[in-house]
Coordinates of N, CA and C in Angstrom, one line a residue:
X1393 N 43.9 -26.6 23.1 CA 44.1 -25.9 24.3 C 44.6 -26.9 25.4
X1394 N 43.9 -28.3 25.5 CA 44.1 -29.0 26.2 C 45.9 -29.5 26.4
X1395 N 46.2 -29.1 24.9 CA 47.8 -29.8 25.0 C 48.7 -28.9 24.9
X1396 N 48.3 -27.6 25.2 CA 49.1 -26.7 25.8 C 49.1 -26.9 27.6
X1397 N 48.1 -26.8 28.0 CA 48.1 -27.2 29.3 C 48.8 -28.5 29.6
X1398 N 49.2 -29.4 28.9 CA 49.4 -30.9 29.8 C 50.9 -30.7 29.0
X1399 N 51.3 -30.0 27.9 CA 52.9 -29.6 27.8 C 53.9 -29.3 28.9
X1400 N 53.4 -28.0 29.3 CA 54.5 -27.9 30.9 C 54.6 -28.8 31.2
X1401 N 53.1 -29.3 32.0 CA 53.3 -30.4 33.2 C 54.4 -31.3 32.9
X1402 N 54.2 -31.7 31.5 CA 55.2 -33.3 31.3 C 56.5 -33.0 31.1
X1403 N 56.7 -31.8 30.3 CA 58.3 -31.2 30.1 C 59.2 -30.9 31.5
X1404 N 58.3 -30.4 32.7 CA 58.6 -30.0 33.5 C 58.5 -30.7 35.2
X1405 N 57.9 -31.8 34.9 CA 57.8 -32.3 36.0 C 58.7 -32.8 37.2
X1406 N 59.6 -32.8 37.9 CA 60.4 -33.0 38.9 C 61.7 -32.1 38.8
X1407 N 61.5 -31.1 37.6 CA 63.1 -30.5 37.7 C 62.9 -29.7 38.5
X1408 N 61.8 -28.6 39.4 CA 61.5 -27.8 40.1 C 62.1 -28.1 41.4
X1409 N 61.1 -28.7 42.1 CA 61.2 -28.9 43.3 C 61.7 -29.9 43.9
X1410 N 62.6 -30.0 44.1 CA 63.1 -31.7 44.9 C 62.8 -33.1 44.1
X1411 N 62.9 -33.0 43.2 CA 62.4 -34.2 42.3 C 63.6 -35.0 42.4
X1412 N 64.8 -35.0 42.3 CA 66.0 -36.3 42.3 C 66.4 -36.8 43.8
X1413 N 66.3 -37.6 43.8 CA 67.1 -38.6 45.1 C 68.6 -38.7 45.3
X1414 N 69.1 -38.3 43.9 CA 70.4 -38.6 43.7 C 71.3 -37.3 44.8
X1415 N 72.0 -36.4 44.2 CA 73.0 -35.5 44.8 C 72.3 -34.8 45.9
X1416 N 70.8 -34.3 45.2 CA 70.1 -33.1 45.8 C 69.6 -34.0 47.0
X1417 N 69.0 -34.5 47.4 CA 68.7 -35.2 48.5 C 70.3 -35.1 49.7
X1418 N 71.4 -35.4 49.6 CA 72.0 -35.6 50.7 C 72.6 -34.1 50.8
X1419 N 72.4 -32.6 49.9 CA 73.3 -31.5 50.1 C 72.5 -31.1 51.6
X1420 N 72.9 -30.1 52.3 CA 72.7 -29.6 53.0 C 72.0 -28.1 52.2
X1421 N 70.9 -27.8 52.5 CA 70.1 -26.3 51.7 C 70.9 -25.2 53.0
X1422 N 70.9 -24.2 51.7 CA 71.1 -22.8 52.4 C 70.9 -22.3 53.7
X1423 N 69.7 -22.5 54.0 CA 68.8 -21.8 55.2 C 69.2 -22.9 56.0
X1424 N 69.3 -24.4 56.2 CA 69.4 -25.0 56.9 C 70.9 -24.9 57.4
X1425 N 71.8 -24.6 56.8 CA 73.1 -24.2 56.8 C 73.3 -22.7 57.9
X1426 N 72.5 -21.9 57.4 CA 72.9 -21.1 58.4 C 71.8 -20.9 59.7
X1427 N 70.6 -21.6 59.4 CA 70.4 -22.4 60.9 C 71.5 -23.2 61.6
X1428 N 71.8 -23.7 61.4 CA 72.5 -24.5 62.0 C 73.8 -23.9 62.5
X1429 N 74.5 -23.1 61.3 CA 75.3 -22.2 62.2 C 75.3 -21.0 63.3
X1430 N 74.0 -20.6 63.4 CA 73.4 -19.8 63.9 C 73.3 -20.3 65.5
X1431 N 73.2 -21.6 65.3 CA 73.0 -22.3 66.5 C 73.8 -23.1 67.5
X1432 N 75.1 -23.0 66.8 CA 75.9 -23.8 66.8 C 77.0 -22.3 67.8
X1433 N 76.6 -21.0 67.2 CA 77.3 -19.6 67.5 C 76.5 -19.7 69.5
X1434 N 75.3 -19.3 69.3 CA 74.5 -19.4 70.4 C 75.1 -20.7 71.6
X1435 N 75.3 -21.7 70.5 CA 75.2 -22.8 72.0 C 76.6 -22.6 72.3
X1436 N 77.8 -21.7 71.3 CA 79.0 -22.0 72.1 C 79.1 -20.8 73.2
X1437 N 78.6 -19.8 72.7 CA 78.4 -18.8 73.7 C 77.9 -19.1 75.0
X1438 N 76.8 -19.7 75.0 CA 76.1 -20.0 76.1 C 77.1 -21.0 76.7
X1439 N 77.7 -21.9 76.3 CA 79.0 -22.5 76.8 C 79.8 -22.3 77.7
X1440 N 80.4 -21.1 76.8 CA 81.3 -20.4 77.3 C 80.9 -19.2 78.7
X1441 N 80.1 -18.4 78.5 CA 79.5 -18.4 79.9 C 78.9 -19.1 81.0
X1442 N 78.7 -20.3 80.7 CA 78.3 -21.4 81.6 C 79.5 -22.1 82.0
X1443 N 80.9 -22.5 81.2 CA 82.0 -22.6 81.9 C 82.6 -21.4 82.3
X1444 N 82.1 -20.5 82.4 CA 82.9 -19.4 83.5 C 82.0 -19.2 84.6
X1445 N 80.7 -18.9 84.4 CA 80.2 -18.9 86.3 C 80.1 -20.4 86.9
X1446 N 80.0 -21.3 86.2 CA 79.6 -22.3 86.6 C 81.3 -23.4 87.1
X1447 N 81.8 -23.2 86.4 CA 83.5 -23.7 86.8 C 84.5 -22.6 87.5
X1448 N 84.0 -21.4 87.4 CA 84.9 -20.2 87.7 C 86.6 -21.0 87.0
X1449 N 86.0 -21.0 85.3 CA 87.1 -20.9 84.4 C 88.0 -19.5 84.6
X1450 N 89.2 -20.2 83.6 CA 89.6 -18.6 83.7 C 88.9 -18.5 81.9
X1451 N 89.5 -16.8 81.4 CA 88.8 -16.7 80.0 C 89.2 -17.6 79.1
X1452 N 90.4 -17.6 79.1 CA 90.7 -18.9 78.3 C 90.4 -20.0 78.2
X1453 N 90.2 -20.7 78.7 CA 89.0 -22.3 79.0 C 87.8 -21.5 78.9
X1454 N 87.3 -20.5 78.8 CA 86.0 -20.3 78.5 C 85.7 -20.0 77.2
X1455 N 86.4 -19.2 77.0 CA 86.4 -18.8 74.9 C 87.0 -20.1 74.5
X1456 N 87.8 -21.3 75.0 CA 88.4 -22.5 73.9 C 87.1 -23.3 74.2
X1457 N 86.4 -23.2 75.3 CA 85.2 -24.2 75.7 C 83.7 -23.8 74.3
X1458 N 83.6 -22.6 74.8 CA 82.9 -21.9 73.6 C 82.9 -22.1 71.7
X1459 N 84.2 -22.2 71.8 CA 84.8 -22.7 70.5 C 84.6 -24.2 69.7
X1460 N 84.8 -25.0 70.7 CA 85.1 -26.6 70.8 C 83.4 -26.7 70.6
X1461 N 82.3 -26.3 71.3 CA 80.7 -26.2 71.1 C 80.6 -25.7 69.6
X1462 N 80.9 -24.3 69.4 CA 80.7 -23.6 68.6 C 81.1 -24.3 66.9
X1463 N 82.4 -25.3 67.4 CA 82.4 -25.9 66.1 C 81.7 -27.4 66.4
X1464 N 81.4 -28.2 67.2 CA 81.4 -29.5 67.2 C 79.7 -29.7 66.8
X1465 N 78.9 -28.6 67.8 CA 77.8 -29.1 67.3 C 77.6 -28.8 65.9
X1466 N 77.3 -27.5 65.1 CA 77.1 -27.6 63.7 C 77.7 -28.9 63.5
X1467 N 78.8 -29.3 63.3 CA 79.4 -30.6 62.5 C 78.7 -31.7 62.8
X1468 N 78.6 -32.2 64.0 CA 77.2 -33.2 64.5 C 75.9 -33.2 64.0
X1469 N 75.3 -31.8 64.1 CA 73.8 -31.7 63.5 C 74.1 -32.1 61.9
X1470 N 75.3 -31.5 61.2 CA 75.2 -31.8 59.5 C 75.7 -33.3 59.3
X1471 N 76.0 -34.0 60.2 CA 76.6 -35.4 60.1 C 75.1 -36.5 60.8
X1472 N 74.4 -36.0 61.2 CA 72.8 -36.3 61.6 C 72.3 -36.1 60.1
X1473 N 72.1 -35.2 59.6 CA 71.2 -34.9 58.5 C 71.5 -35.8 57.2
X1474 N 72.8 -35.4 57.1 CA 73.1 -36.2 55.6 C 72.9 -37.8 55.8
X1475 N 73.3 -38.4 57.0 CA 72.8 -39.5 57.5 C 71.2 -39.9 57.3
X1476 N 70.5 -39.3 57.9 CA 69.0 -39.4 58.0 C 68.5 -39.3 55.9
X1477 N 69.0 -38.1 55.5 CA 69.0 -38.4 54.1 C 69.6 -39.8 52.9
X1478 N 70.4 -39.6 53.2 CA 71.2 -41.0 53.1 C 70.5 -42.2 52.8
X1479 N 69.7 -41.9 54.2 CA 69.0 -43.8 54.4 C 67.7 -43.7 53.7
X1480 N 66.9 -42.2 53.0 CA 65.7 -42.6 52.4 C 65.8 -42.7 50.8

């Protein structure tokens, strides 16, 4: 009975959950992926309405303002992460 129980364990040990350092450590996971785009949508918005009451843009500088946010931070926050992964 004993060596039914200690079979999984040893067969199975790190292929589950985060076990390699190698590839799986620097990908970016799902959820954090569309966190980040999620966030990246909000901050250009909020942008883009902040360069129009606040500059009295016209829409154009405000939707290209929005956009230039909308892509630059996601690419920053995933150029942070894989970095910080990277180094452990």
């Amino acid at each position: 009975m004993s060596a039914t129980h200690n079979n999984p364990q040893v067969s199975g040990a790190g292929s589950g959950s985060g076990g390699g350092n190698g590839d799986d450590g620097s990908k970016i996971r799902k959820f954090e992926a569309v966190i980040i785009i999620l966030l990246g949508m909000i901050a250009g918005i909020l942008a883009g309405i902040g360069s129009r009451t606040m500059d009295n843009a016209s829409l154009f500088e405000a939707i290209s303002t929005g956009v230039v946010v909308g892509i630059g931070l996601p690419t920053f926050l995933i150029m942070i992460i894989r970095y910080i992964r990277n180094q452990s």
